[in-house]
Short mmCIF file of C-alpha atoms in Angstrom, two decimals:
data_model
loop_
_atom_site.label_atom_id
_atom_site.label_comp_id
_atom_site.label_asym_id
_atom_site.label_seq_id
_atom_site.Cartn_x
_atom_site.Cartn_y
_atom_site.Cartn_z
CA MET Q 14 61.43 120.71 120.50
CA PRO Q 15 64.72 119.81 118.80
CA ASN Q 16 65.28 116.29 117.49
CA TRP Q 17 68.27 115.16 119.59
CA ASN Q 18 68.74 111.93 117.63
CA GLN Q 19 69.40 113.96 114.51
CA ILE Q 20 71.56 116.54 116.31
CA LEU Q 21 73.78 113.91 117.96
CA GLY Q 22 74.02 111.84 114.78
CA TRP Q 23 72.25 108.72 116.04
CA ASP Q 24 70.05 108.68 112.93
CA ASP Q 25 73.16 108.12 110.84
CA PHE Q 26 73.50 104.57 112.16
CA LYS Q 27 69.91 103.57 111.35
CA ASN Q 28 69.65 104.04 107.60
CA GLN Q 29 72.83 102.64 106.13
CA THR Q 30 72.51 101.75 102.45
CA ALA Q 31 76.02 100.40 101.96
CA SER Q 32 76.75 96.70 101.76
CA PHE Q 33 78.93 94.52 103.93
CA ASP Q 34 81.68 94.56 101.28
CA TYR Q 35 81.99 98.34 101.53
CA TYR Q 36 82.39 98.26 105.30
CA ARG Q 37 84.86 95.35 105.07
CA ASP Q 38 87.02 97.38 102.68
CA ILE Q 39 86.80 100.44 104.93
CA PHE Q 40 87.86 98.28 107.88
CA LEU Q 41 90.79 96.73 105.97
CA THR Q 42 92.17 100.00 104.56
CA TRP Q 43 94.17 101.00 107.64
CA PRO Q 44 95.47 97.50 108.45
CA PHE Q 45 96.72 97.05 104.88
CA LEU Q 46 98.33 100.47 104.83
CA GLY Q 47 99.84 100.22 108.32
CA PHE Q 48 101.16 96.69 107.95
CA SER Q 49 102.63 97.52 104.53
CA ILE Q 50 104.42 100.63 105.77
CA GLY Q 51 105.56 98.85 108.93
CA ALA Q 52 106.89 95.88 106.99
CA ILE Q 53 108.81 98.07 104.56
CA SER Q 54 110.33 100.21 107.30
CA VAL Q 55 111.36 97.21 109.42
CA LEU Q 56 112.67 95.11 106.53
CA ILE Q 57 114.79 97.91 105.02
CA ALA Q 58 117.03 98.20 108.08
CA PRO Q 59 116.30 95.49 110.67
CA GLN Q 60 118.01 95.98 114.01
CA SER Q 61 118.25 92.25 114.70
CA PRO Q 62 117.02 88.92 113.32
CA ALA Q 63 113.97 89.22 115.57
CA TYR Q 64 113.02 92.46 113.81
CA ARG Q 65 113.45 90.78 110.43
CA ILE Q 66 110.93 88.12 111.50
CA PHE Q 67 108.66 90.88 112.80
CA GLY Q 68 108.85 92.60 109.40
CA LEU Q 69 107.95 89.36 107.64
CA LYS Q 70 104.98 88.92 109.99
CA LEU Q 71 103.82 92.44 109.18
CA ALA Q 72 104.17 91.74 105.46
CA MET Q 73 102.09 88.58 105.82
CA CYS Q 74 99.40 90.53 107.70
CA ALA Q 75 99.33 93.06 104.86
CA VAL Q 76 98.93 90.26 102.31
CA VAL Q 77 96.11 88.69 104.36
CA ALA Q 78 94.36 92.09 104.61
CA LEU Q 79 94.69 92.51 100.84
CA LEU Q 80 93.32 89.03 100.17
CA LEU Q 81 90.33 89.64 102.45
CA ALA Q 82 89.34 92.84 100.63
CA LYS Q 83 86.72 92.86 97.88
CA GLU Q 84 88.18 95.74 95.84
CA ARG Q 85 91.90 94.97 95.95
CA LEU Q 86 92.88 97.42 93.23
CA LEU Q 87 91.23 100.27 95.09
CA LEU Q 88 93.09 99.33 98.27
CA VAL Q 89 96.44 99.26 96.45
CA LEU Q 90 95.72 102.64 94.84
CA VAL Q 91 94.78 104.24 98.15
CA ALA Q 92 97.89 102.87 99.85
CA SER Q 93 100.15 103.93 96.97
CA ALA Q 94 98.67 107.42 96.90
CA TYR Q 95 99.10 107.78 100.67
CA VAL Q 96 102.73 106.66 100.53
CA ALA Q 97 103.44 108.92 97.53
CA ILE Q 98 102.03 111.95 99.34
CA ARG Q 99 103.90 111.16 102.54
CA MET Q 100 107.19 110.54 100.73
CA SER Q 101 106.87 113.69 98.62
CA ILE Q 102 106.54 115.65 101.86
CA GLY Q 103 109.26 113.55 103.49
CA ILE Q 104 111.76 114.14 100.68
CA ILE Q 105 111.68 117.83 101.54
CA PHE Q 106 112.68 117.28 105.16
CA SER Q 107 114.87 114.17 104.98
CA HIS Q 108 117.07 113.75 101.95
CA THR Q 109 117.57 109.99 102.07
CA TRP Q 110 117.75 107.38 99.36
CA VAL Q 111 115.07 105.29 101.06
CA THR Q 112 112.56 108.15 100.92
CA LEU Q 113 113.36 108.72 97.26
CA ALA Q 114 113.05 105.02 96.46
CA LEU Q 115 109.68 104.74 98.21
CA LEU Q 116 108.47 107.88 96.43
CA LEU Q 117 109.50 106.48 93.04
CA VAL Q 118 107.95 103.06 93.66
CA SER Q 119 104.63 104.41 94.95
CA SER Q 120 104.41 107.10 92.24
CA GLY Q 121 105.39 104.55 89.61
CA THR Q 122 102.60 102.23 90.76
CA LEU Q 123 100.08 105.04 90.42
CA VAL Q 124 101.35 106.05 86.99
CA VAL Q 125 101.29 102.46 85.70
CA VAL Q 126 97.75 101.85 86.93
CA PHE Q 127 96.38 105.11 85.56
CA ARG Q 128 98.20 104.84 82.20
CA SER Q 129 97.20 101.22 81.65
CA GLY Q 130 93.52 102.13 81.45
CA VAL Q 131 92.43 99.58 84.02
CA LEU Q 132 90.22 102.13 85.75
CA LYS Q 133 88.52 103.40 82.59
CA ASP Q 134 85.44 101.16 82.63
CA ARG Q 135 85.76 99.83 86.16
CA LYS Q 136 82.64 99.70 88.32
CA LEU Q 137 82.73 99.04 92.05
CA SER Q 138 80.97 95.93 93.28
CA TYR Q 139 79.18 97.95 95.96
CA VAL Q 140 77.49 101.32 96.30
CA ILE Q 141 79.30 104.02 98.28
CA PRO Q 142 76.81 105.86 100.51
CA LYS Q 143 76.34 109.53 99.66
CA LYS Q 144 75.26 110.74 103.10
CA SER Q 145 75.85 109.91 106.75
CA PRO Q 146 79.39 108.52 106.76
CA ALA Q 147 79.33 108.08 110.56
CA LEU Q 148 79.30 104.28 110.51
CA GLY Q 149 82.05 104.17 107.88
CA ILE Q 150 84.25 106.46 109.97
CA ALA Q 151 83.60 104.37 113.08
CA ILE Q 152 84.50 101.16 111.24
CA GLY Q 153 87.66 102.77 109.81
CA VAL Q 154 88.77 103.83 113.29
CA LEU Q 155 88.01 100.32 114.54
CA GLY Q 156 90.24 98.91 111.79
CA LEU Q 157 93.01 101.29 112.85
CA GLY Q 158 92.68 100.13 116.45
CA VAL Q 159 92.71 96.45 115.50
CA MET Q 160 95.80 97.03 113.35
CA MET Q 161 97.62 98.71 116.22
CA ALA Q 162 96.61 95.96 118.67
CA ILE Q 163 97.85 93.22 116.34
CA GLY Q 164 101.09 95.13 115.65
CA PHE Q 165 101.85 95.61 119.35
CA TRP Q 166 100.96 92.00 120.05
CA MET Q 167 103.45 90.74 117.42
CA LYS Q 168 106.27 93.15 118.32
CA PRO Q 169 109.42 91.42 119.60
#
C-alpha cells in the first residue's frame, strides 16, 4: 500500500527544522523586492502627484519590510542580484538610460558587498533546512500575495 502522505507531500509540513526567523525572511523577500522595484519605477517618472505619493508609500513599505527582516544584508543581496539579472536582460531589449542606471546601481551594490569582505566570515542566525522546502515555498507565495494585496490597496 503506498504512503499517500509522503506522495502528496503532507509529511513535508510536519518535520520542519527551520526557525521562525527563517520563515519571516522568506515571507519578507517578495514584499521587499516588489515594493522596492515598484517604488523605483513609480518615482522615476510619476504620472501625477498622486503617483509620487504612491511611490513614496511603496518605498516606506520596502523600508518596513527591510527593518522587519532578521538577515537584512541577505535580503539586500537577493534583491540586488534579482534587479541586476533583470536589467542585464532588459538592456538587450530596451536601450534606455533608466535600465542602464538600474543595472549599474544593482551591480555596483553587489560588487561593493562582495569586494568589501563582509560575507567572508558571516554566519546566518538561523539554519536553512536541507530537505522538504514545501513550507518555505508556501510562505514565500503567501508573502507575494500579501505584497500584491497591499500594493493594490494603496494604488491611487
